[in-house]
PDB file of N, CA and C in Angstrom:
ATOM      1  N   UNK A   1       0.829  -1.344   0.003  1.00 90.00           N
ATOM      2  CA  UNK A   1       0.011  -0.049  -0.033  1.00 90.00           C
ATOM      3  C   UNK A   1       0.831   1.341  -0.150  1.00 90.00           C
ATOM      4  N   UNK A   2       0.515   2.125  -0.961  1.00 91.00           N
ATOM      5  CA  UNK A   2       1.266   3.367  -0.980  1.00 91.00           C
ATOM      6  C   UNK A   2       0.617   4.435   0.139  1.00 91.00           C
ATOM      7  N   UNK A   3       1.846   5.143   0.863  1.00 91.00           N
ATOM      8  CA  UNK A   3       1.396   6.106   1.787  1.00 91.00           C
ATOM      9  C   UNK A   3       2.415   7.307   1.742  1.00 91.00           C
ATOM     10  N   UNK A   4       2.000   8.448   2.146  1.00 93.00           N
ATOM     11  CA  UNK A   4       2.885   9.543   2.212  1.00 93.00           C
ATOM     12  C   UNK A   4       3.311   9.818   3.605  1.00 93.00           C
ATOM     13  N   UNK A   5       4.502  10.144   3.933  1.00 93.00           N
ATOM     14  CA  UNK A   5       5.054  10.559   5.250  1.00 93.00           C
ATOM     15  C   UNK A   5       5.851  11.757   5.187  1.00 93.00           C
ATOM     16  N   UNK A   6       5.990  12.504   6.287  1.00 96.00           N
ATOM     17  CA  UNK A   6       6.944  13.709   6.248  1.00 96.00           C
ATOM     18  C   UNK A   6       8.091  13.074   7.225  1.00 96.00           C
ATOM     19  N   UNK A   7       9.308  13.315   6.685  1.00 96.00           N
ATOM     20  CA  UNK A   7      10.580  12.960   7.371  1.00 96.00           C
ATOM     21  C   UNK A   7      11.521  14.060   7.281  1.00 96.00           C
ATOM     22  N   UNK A   8      12.395  14.267   8.243  1.00 97.00           N
ATOM     23  CA  UNK A   8      13.400  15.189   8.289  1.00 97.00           C
ATOM     24  C   UNK A   8      14.459  15.036   6.972  1.00 97.00           C
ATOM     25  N   UNK A   9      14.856  15.923   6.382  1.00 98.00           N
ATOM     26  CA  UNK A   9      15.703  15.855   5.218  1.00 98.00           C
ATOM     27  C   UNK A   9      17.042  14.914   5.599  1.00 98.00           C
ATOM     28  N   UNK A  10      17.612  15.321   6.730  1.00 98.00           N
ATOM     29  CA  UNK A  10      19.058  14.468   6.909  1.00 98.00           C
ATOM     30  C   UNK A  10      18.589  13.049   7.278  1.00 98.00           C
ATOM     31  N   UNK A  11      17.456  12.830   7.803  1.00 97.00           N
ATOM     32  CA  UNK A  11      17.155  11.226   8.086  1.00 97.00           C
ATOM     33  C   UNK A  11      16.822  10.634   6.775  1.00 97.00           C
ATOM     34  N   UNK A  12      16.081  11.274   5.893  1.00 97.00           N
ATOM     35  CA  UNK A  12      15.888  10.685   4.631  1.00 97.00           C
ATOM     36  C   UNK A  12      17.085  10.387   3.810  1.00 97.00           C
ATOM     37  N   UNK A  13      17.939  11.366   3.713  1.00 98.00           N
ATOM     38  CA  UNK A  13      19.371  11.229   3.121  1.00 98.00           C
ATOM     39  C   UNK A  13      20.137   9.926   3.812  1.00 98.00           C
ATOM     40  N   UNK A  14      20.090   9.916   5.032  1.00 98.00           N
ATOM     41  CA  UNK A  14      20.643   8.763   5.659  1.00 98.00           C
ATOM     42  C   UNK A  14      20.073   7.437   5.370  1.00 98.00           C
ATOM     43  N   UNK A  15      18.770   7.461   5.236  1.00 98.00           N
ATOM     44  CA  UNK A  15      17.964   6.368   4.885  1.00 98.00           C
ATOM     45  C   UNK A  15      18.302   5.747   3.498  1.00 98.00           C
ATOM     46  N   UNK A  16      18.264   6.778   2.657  1.00 98.00           N
ATOM     47  CA  UNK A  16      18.602   6.607   1.219  1.00 98.00           C
ATOM     48  C   UNK A  16      20.017   5.947   1.049  1.00 98.00           C
ATOM     49  N   UNK A  17      20.943   6.332   1.755  1.00 98.00           N
ATOM     50  CA  UNK A  17      22.250   5.946   1.537  1.00 98.00           C
ATOM     51  C   UNK A  17      22.371   4.479   2.173  1.00 98.00           C
ATOM     52  N   UNK A  18      21.763   4.251   3.380  1.00 98.00           N
ATOM     53  CA  UNK A  18      21.572   2.942   3.923  1.00 98.00           C
ATOM     54  C   UNK A  18      21.126   1.855   3.026  1.00 98.00           C
ATOM     55  N   UNK A  19      19.924   2.331   2.580  1.00 98.00           N
ATOM     56  CA  UNK A  19      19.186   1.550   1.490  1.00 98.00           C
ATOM     57  C   UNK A  19      20.041   1.112   0.318  1.00 98.00           C
ATOM     58  N   UNK A  20      20.777   2.129  -0.155  1.00 98.00           N
ATOM     59  CA  UNK A  20      21.754   1.888  -1.332  1.00 98.00           C
ATOM     60  C   UNK A  20      22.809   0.901  -0.861  1.00 98.00           C
ATOM     61  N   UNK A  21      23.293   1.048   0.112  1.00 98.00           N
ATOM     62  CA  UNK A  21      24.423   0.248   0.742  1.00 98.00           C
ATOM     63  C   UNK A  21      23.923  -1.077   0.831  1.00 98.00           C
ATOM     64  N   UNK A  22      22.727  -1.366   1.280  1.00 98.00           N
ATOM     65  CA  UNK A  22      22.188  -2.698   1.566  1.00 98.00           C
ATOM     66  C   UNK A  22      21.603  -3.242   0.340  1.00 98.00           C
ATOM     67  N   UNK A  23      21.458  -2.481  -0.688  1.00 98.00           N
ATOM     68  CA  UNK A  23      20.837  -3.063  -2.051  1.00 98.00           C
ATOM     69  C   UNK A  23      19.311  -3.104  -1.791  1.00 98.00           C
ATOM     70  N   UNK A  24      18.753  -2.211  -1.144  1.00 98.00           N
ATOM     71  CA  UNK A  24      17.301  -2.184  -0.892  1.00 98.00           C
ATOM     72  C   UNK A  24      16.637  -0.796  -1.430  1.00 98.00           C
ATOM     73  N   UNK A  25      15.475  -1.027  -1.648  1.00 97.00           N
ATOM     74  CA  UNK A  25      14.704   0.321  -2.132  1.00 97.00           C
ATOM     75  C   UNK A  25      14.513   1.007  -0.863  1.00 97.00           C
ATOM     76  N   UNK A  26      14.245   2.213  -1.022  1.00 96.00           N
ATOM     77  CA  UNK A  26      13.759   3.097   0.287  1.00 96.00           C
ATOM     78  C   UNK A  26      12.563   2.504   0.893  1.00 96.00           C
ATOM     79  N   UNK A  27      11.676   2.046   0.238  1.00 96.00           N
ATOM     80  CA  UNK A  27      10.301   1.585   0.565  1.00 96.00           C
ATOM     81  C   UNK A  27      10.632   0.291   1.504  1.00 96.00           C
ATOM     82  N   UNK A  28      11.484  -0.585   0.852  1.00 97.00           N
ATOM     83  CA  UNK A  28      11.750  -1.785   1.592  1.00 97.00           C
ATOM     84  C   UNK A  28      12.506  -1.418   2.891  1.00 97.00           C
ATOM     85  N   UNK A  29      13.446  -0.557   3.006  1.00 98.00           N
ATOM     86  CA  UNK A  29      14.111  -0.097   4.106  1.00 98.00           C
ATOM     87  C   UNK A  29      13.179   0.242   5.199  1.00 98.00           C
ATOM     88  N   UNK A  30      12.179   1.124   4.890  1.00 97.00           N
ATOM     89  CA  UNK A  30      11.203   1.837   5.573  1.00 97.00           C
ATOM     90  C   UNK A  30      10.288   0.585   6.308  1.00 97.00           C
ATOM     91  N   UNK A  31       9.955  -0.325   5.346  1.00 97.00           N
ATOM     92  CA  UNK A  31       8.978  -1.459   5.674  1.00 97.00           C
ATOM     93  C   UNK A  31       9.830  -2.281   6.734  1.00 97.00           C
ATOM     94  N   UNK A  32      11.057  -2.530   6.496  1.00 98.00           N
ATOM     95  CA  UNK A  32      11.843  -3.333   7.474  1.00 98.00           C
ATOM     96  C   UNK A  32      12.056  -2.595   8.839  1.00 98.00           C
ATOM     97  N   UNK A  33      12.058  -1.252   8.691  1.00 97.00           N
ATOM     98  CA  UNK A  33      12.388  -0.569  10.019  1.00 97.00           C
ATOM     99  C   UNK A  33      11.092  -0.578  10.868  1.00 97.00           C
ATOM    100  N   UNK A  34       9.999  -0.167  10.266  1.00 97.00           N
ATOM    101  CA  UNK A  34       8.672  -0.206  10.914  1.00 97.00           C
ATOM    102  C   UNK A  34       8.360  -1.464  11.561  1.00 97.00           C
ATOM    103  N   UNK A  35       8.690  -2.587  10.704  1.00 98.00           N
ATOM    104  CA  UNK A  35       8.565  -4.090  11.192  1.00 98.00           C
ATOM    105  C   UNK A  35       9.266  -4.339  12.570  1.00 98.00           C
ATOM    106  N   UNK A  36      10.477  -3.849  12.503  1.00 97.00           N
ATOM    107  CA  UNK A  36      11.557  -4.069  13.678  1.00 97.00           C
ATOM    108  C   UNK A  36      10.864  -3.282  14.811  1.00 97.00           C
ATOM    109  N   UNK A  37      10.568  -2.096  14.520  1.00 97.00           N
ATOM    110  CA  UNK A  37       9.969  -1.197  15.572  1.00 97.00           C
ATOM    111  C   UNK A  37       8.944  -1.818  16.295  1.00 97.00           C
ATOM    112  N   UNK A  38       7.841  -2.259  15.554  1.00 97.00           N
ATOM    113  CA  UNK A  38       6.702  -3.050  16.011  1.00 97.00           C
ATOM    114  C   UNK A  38       6.878  -4.166  16.659  1.00 97.00           C
ATOM    115  N   UNK A  39       7.879  -5.023  16.181  1.00 97.00           N
ATOM    116  CA  UNK A  39       8.214  -6.263  16.898  1.00 97.00           C
ATOM    117  C   UNK A  39       8.900  -5.869  18.375  1.00 97.00           C
ATOM    118  N   UNK A  40       9.676  -4.871  18.371  1.00 96.00           N
ATOM    119  CA  UNK A  40      10.261  -4.477  19.687  1.00 96.00           C
ATOM    120  C   UNK A  40       9.166  -3.917  20.746  1.00 96.00           C
ATOM    121  N   UNK A  41       8.173  -3.254  20.234  1.00 97.00           N
ATOM    122  CA  UNK A  41       7.133  -2.695  21.117  1.00 97.00           C
ATOM    123  C   UNK A  41       6.212  -3.848  21.535  1.00 97.00           C
ATOM    124  N   UNK A  42       5.954  -4.877  20.667  1.00 97.00           N
ATOM    125  CA  UNK A  42       5.286  -6.017  21.128  1.00 97.00           C
ATOM    126  C   UNK A  42       6.024  -6.804  22.133  1.00 97.00           C
ATOM    127  N   UNK A  43       7.412  -6.970  21.949  1.00 96.00           N
ATOM    128  CA  UNK A  43       8.183  -7.547  23.033  1.00 96.00           C
ATOM    129  C   UNK A  43       8.229  -6.735  24.307  1.00 96.00           C
ATOM    130  N   UNK A  44       8.242  -5.502  24.354  1.00 96.00           N
ATOM    131  CA  UNK A  44       8.251  -4.615  25.560  1.00 96.00           C
ATOM    132  C   UNK A  44       6.934  -4.873  26.193  1.00 96.00           C
ATOM    133  N   UNK A  45       5.823  -4.887  25.428  1.00 96.00           N
ATOM    134  CA  UNK A  45       4.513  -5.096  26.106  1.00 96.00           C
ATOM    135  C   UNK A  45       4.358  -6.473  26.796  1.00 96.00           C
ATOM    136  N   UNK A  46       4.905  -7.409  26.068  1.00 96.00           N
ATOM    137  CA  UNK A  46       4.829  -8.736  26.521  1.00 96.00           C
ATOM    138  C   UNK A  46       5.631  -8.727  28.014  1.00 96.00           C
ATOM    139  N   UNK A  47       6.762  -8.302  27.850  1.00 94.00           N
ATOM    140  CA  UNK A  47       7.565  -8.107  29.171  1.00 94.00           C
ATOM    141  C   UNK A  47       6.907  -7.352  30.418  1.00 94.00           C
ATOM    142  N   UNK A  48       6.256  -6.286  30.068  1.00 94.00           N
ATOM    143  CA  UNK A  48       5.503  -5.518  30.996  1.00 94.00           C
ATOM    144  C   UNK A  48       4.262  -6.448  31.525  1.00 94.00           C
ATOM    145  N   UNK A  49       3.663  -7.117  30.756  1.00 93.00           N
ATOM    146  CA  UNK A  49       2.644  -8.014  31.278  1.00 93.00           C
ATOM    147  C   UNK A  49       3.169  -9.130  31.958  1.00 93.00           C
ATOM    148  N   UNK A  50       4.215  -9.883  31.684  1.00 90.00           N
ATOM    149  CA  UNK A  50       4.824 -10.805  32.452  1.00 90.00           C
ATOM    150  C   UNK A  50       5.321 -10.345  33.778  1.00 90.00           C
ATOM    151  N   UNK A  51       5.970  -9.201  33.816  1.00 88.00           N
ATOM    152  CA  UNK A  51       6.312  -8.403  35.116  1.00 88.00           C
ATOM    153  C   UNK A  51       5.171  -8.320  35.942  1.00 88.00           C
ATOM    154  N   UNK A  52       4.015  -7.786  35.564  1.00 88.00           N
ATOM    155  CA  UNK A  52       2.794  -7.661  36.274  1.00 88.00           C
ATOM    156  C   UNK A  52       2.411  -9.070  36.826  1.00 88.00           C
ATOM    157  N   UNK A  53       2.285 -10.070  35.931  1.00 84.00           N
ATOM    158  CA  UNK A  53       1.799 -11.476  36.515  1.00 84.00           C
ATOM    159  C   UNK A  53       2.767 -11.912  37.565  1.00 84.00           C
ATOM    160  N   UNK A  54       4.143 -11.783  37.406  1.00 81.00           N
ATOM    161  CA  UNK A  54       5.072 -12.200  38.477  1.00 81.00           C
ATOM    162  C   UNK A  54       5.529 -11.248  39.543  1.00 81.00           C
ATOM    163  N   UNK A  55       4.858 -10.222  39.538  1.00 82.00           N
ATOM    164  CA  UNK A  55       5.193  -9.111  40.595  1.00 82.00           C
ATOM    165  C   UNK A  55       5.057  -9.559  42.054  1.00 82.00           C
ATOM    166  N   UNK A  56       3.994 -10.459  42.110  1.00 79.00           N
ATOM    167  CA  UNK A  56       3.905 -10.830  43.579  1.00 79.00           C
ATOM    168  C   UNK A  56       4.644 -12.230  43.937  1.00 79.00           C
ATOM    169  N   UNK A  57       5.557 -12.478  43.066  1.00 78.00           N
ATOM    170  CA  UNK A  57       6.379 -13.681  43.320  1.00 78.00           C
ATOM    171  C   UNK A  57       5.622 -14.902  43.006  1.00 78.00           C
ATOM    172  N   UNK A  58       6.222 -16.109  43.290  1.00 78.00           N
ATOM    173  CA  UNK A  58       5.705 -17.502  42.949  1.00 78.00           C
ATOM    174  C   UNK A  58       4.690 -17.798  44.063  1.00 78.00           C
ATOM    175  N   UNK A  59       3.806 -18.588  43.474  1.00 83.00           N
ATOM    176  CA  UNK A  59       2.655 -19.129  44.322  1.00 83.00           C
ATOM    177  C   UNK A  59       3.271 -20.183  45.371  1.00 83.00           C
ATOM    178  N   UNK A  60       2.713 -20.527  46.458  1.00 85.00           N
ATOM    179  CA  UNK A  60       3.345 -21.578  47.424  1.00 85.00           C
ATOM    180  C   UNK A  60       3.563 -22.869  46.699  1.00 85.00           C
ATOM    181  N   UNK A  61       2.667 -23.270  45.781  1.00 89.00           N
ATOM    182  CA  UNK A  61       2.924 -24.589  45.084  1.00 89.00           C
ATOM    183  C   UNK A  61       4.043 -24.520  44.172  1.00 89.00           C
ATOM    184  N   UNK A  62       4.242 -23.328  43.568  1.00 87.00           N
ATOM    185  CA  UNK A  62       5.359 -23.253  42.689  1.00 87.00           C
ATOM    186  C   UNK A  62       6.683 -23.141  43.397  1.00 87.00           C
ATOM    187  N   UNK A  63       6.687 -22.639  44.687  1.00 87.00           N
ATOM    188  CA  UNK A  63       7.953 -22.548  45.377  1.00 87.00           C
ATOM    189  C   UNK A  63       8.225 -24.086  45.744  1.00 87.00           C
ATOM    190  N   UNK A  64       7.342 -24.783  46.189  1.00 91.00           N
ATOM    191  CA  UNK A  64       7.493 -26.298  46.593  1.00 91.00           C
ATOM    192  C   UNK A  64       8.096 -26.985  45.525  1.00 91.00           C
ATOM    193  N   UNK A  65       7.528 -26.769  44.213  1.00 92.00           N
ATOM    194  CA  UNK A  65       7.882 -27.413  43.048  1.00 92.00           C
ATOM    195  C   UNK A  65       9.430 -27.071  42.718  1.00 92.00           C
ATOM    196  N   UNK A  66       9.860 -25.796  42.901  1.00 90.00           N
ATOM    197  CA  UNK A  66      11.184 -25.265  42.576  1.00 90.00           C
ATOM    198  C   UNK A  66      12.037 -25.802  43.592  1.00 90.00           C
ATOM    199  N   UNK A  67      11.770 -25.974  44.807  1.00 91.00           N
ATOM    200  CA  UNK A  67      12.667 -26.551  45.778  1.00 91.00           C
ATOM    201  C   UNK A  67      13.014 -27.978  45.571  1.00 91.00           C
ATOM    202  N   UNK A  68      11.892 -28.724  45.036  1.00 92.00           N
ATOM    203  CA  UNK A  68      11.979 -30.021  44.645  1.00 92.00           C
ATOM    204  C   UNK A  68      12.916 -30.198  43.538  1.00 92.00           C
ATOM    205  N   UNK A  69      12.679 -29.489  42.507  1.00 92.00           N
ATOM    206  CA  UNK A  69      13.582 -29.472  41.424  1.00 92.00           C
ATOM    207  C   UNK A  69      15.040 -29.288  41.675  1.00 92.00           C
ATOM    208  N   UNK A  70      15.272 -28.077  42.324  1.00 90.00           N
ATOM    209  CA  UNK A  70      16.635 -27.650  42.799  1.00 90.00           C
ATOM    210  C   UNK A  70      17.216 -28.900  43.666  1.00 90.00           C
ATOM    211  N   UNK A  71      16.468 -29.560  44.472  1.00 89.00           N
ATOM    212  CA  UNK A  71      17.140 -30.742  45.233  1.00 89.00           C
ATOM    213  C   UNK A  71      17.492 -31.730  44.397  1.00 89.00           C
ATOM    214  N   UNK A  72      16.738 -32.093  43.353  1.00 89.00           N
ATOM    215  CA  UNK A  72      17.151 -33.062  42.399  1.00 89.00           C
ATOM    216  C   UNK A  72      18.231 -32.910  41.562  1.00 89.00           C
ATOM    217  N   UNK A  73      18.394 -31.518  41.072  1.00 87.00           N
ATOM    218  CA  UNK A  73      19.265 -31.116  40.215  1.00 87.00           C
ATOM    219  C   UNK A  73      20.759 -30.818  40.824  1.00 87.00           C
ATOM    220  N   UNK A  74      20.602 -30.318  41.987  1.00 82.00           N
ATOM    221  CA  UNK A  74      21.878 -29.921  42.564  1.00 82.00           C
ATOM    222  C   UNK A  74      22.843 -30.981  42.734  1.00 82.00           C
ATOM    223  N   UNK A  75      22.635 -32.184  43.008  1.00 81.00           N
ATOM    224  CA  UNK A  75      23.779 -33.276  43.006  1.00 81.00           C
ATOM    225  C   UNK A  75      24.322 -33.432  41.602  1.00 81.00           C
ATOM    226  N   UNK A  76      23.715 -33.316  40.587  1.00 80.00           N
ATOM    227  CA  UNK A  76      24.166 -33.485  39.261  1.00 80.00           C
ATOM    228  C   UNK A  76      25.067 -32.423  38.755  1.00 80.00           C
ATOM    229  N   UNK A  77      25.116 -31.122  39.470  1.00 74.00           N
ATOM    230  CA  UNK A  77      25.954 -30.080  39.042  1.00 74.00           C
ATOM    231  C   UNK A  77      27.335 -30.355  39.588  1.00 74.00           C
ATOM    232  N   UNK A  78      28.345 -30.345  38.850  1.00 73.00           N
ATOM    233  CA  UNK A  78      29.525 -30.497  39.365  1.00 73.00           C
ATOM    234  C   UNK A  78      30.411 -29.420  39.184  1.00 73.00           C
ATOM    235  N   UNK A  79      30.017 -28.331  38.384  1.00 70.00           N
ATOM    236  CA  UNK A  79      30.811 -27.148  38.330  1.00 70.00           C
ATOM    237  C   UNK A  79      30.215 -26.064  38.991  1.00 70.00           C
ATOM    238  N   UNK A  80      30.958 -24.955  39.628  1.00 67.00           N
ATOM    239  CA  UNK A  80      30.314 -23.873  40.156  1.00 67.00           C
ATOM    240  C   UNK A  80      29.988 -22.916  39.048  1.00 67.00           C
ATOM    241  N   UNK A  81      28.906 -22.224  39.149  1.00 60.00           N
ATOM    242  CA  UNK A  81      28.420 -21.304  38.185  1.00 60.00           C
ATOM    243  C   UNK A  81      28.804 -19.994  38.529  1.00 60.00           C
TER     244      UNK A  81
END
């Protein structure tokens, strides 16, 4: 889909130079850049949601499970981390 945007002259020149160096069209460079930006924003949102979920710490059942796992794994670890 075609669209029109306003962009700073210096940024446009830099984008054009980068696109040329990469063998891409300006449009493709912008599409890749916005795709990358949106992916990072989705990851940030996911991290925020996960932090909200785990902000209260582990549930008692989870803590018991983790203690059991650690007890079983500890004897198999031969190196110090």
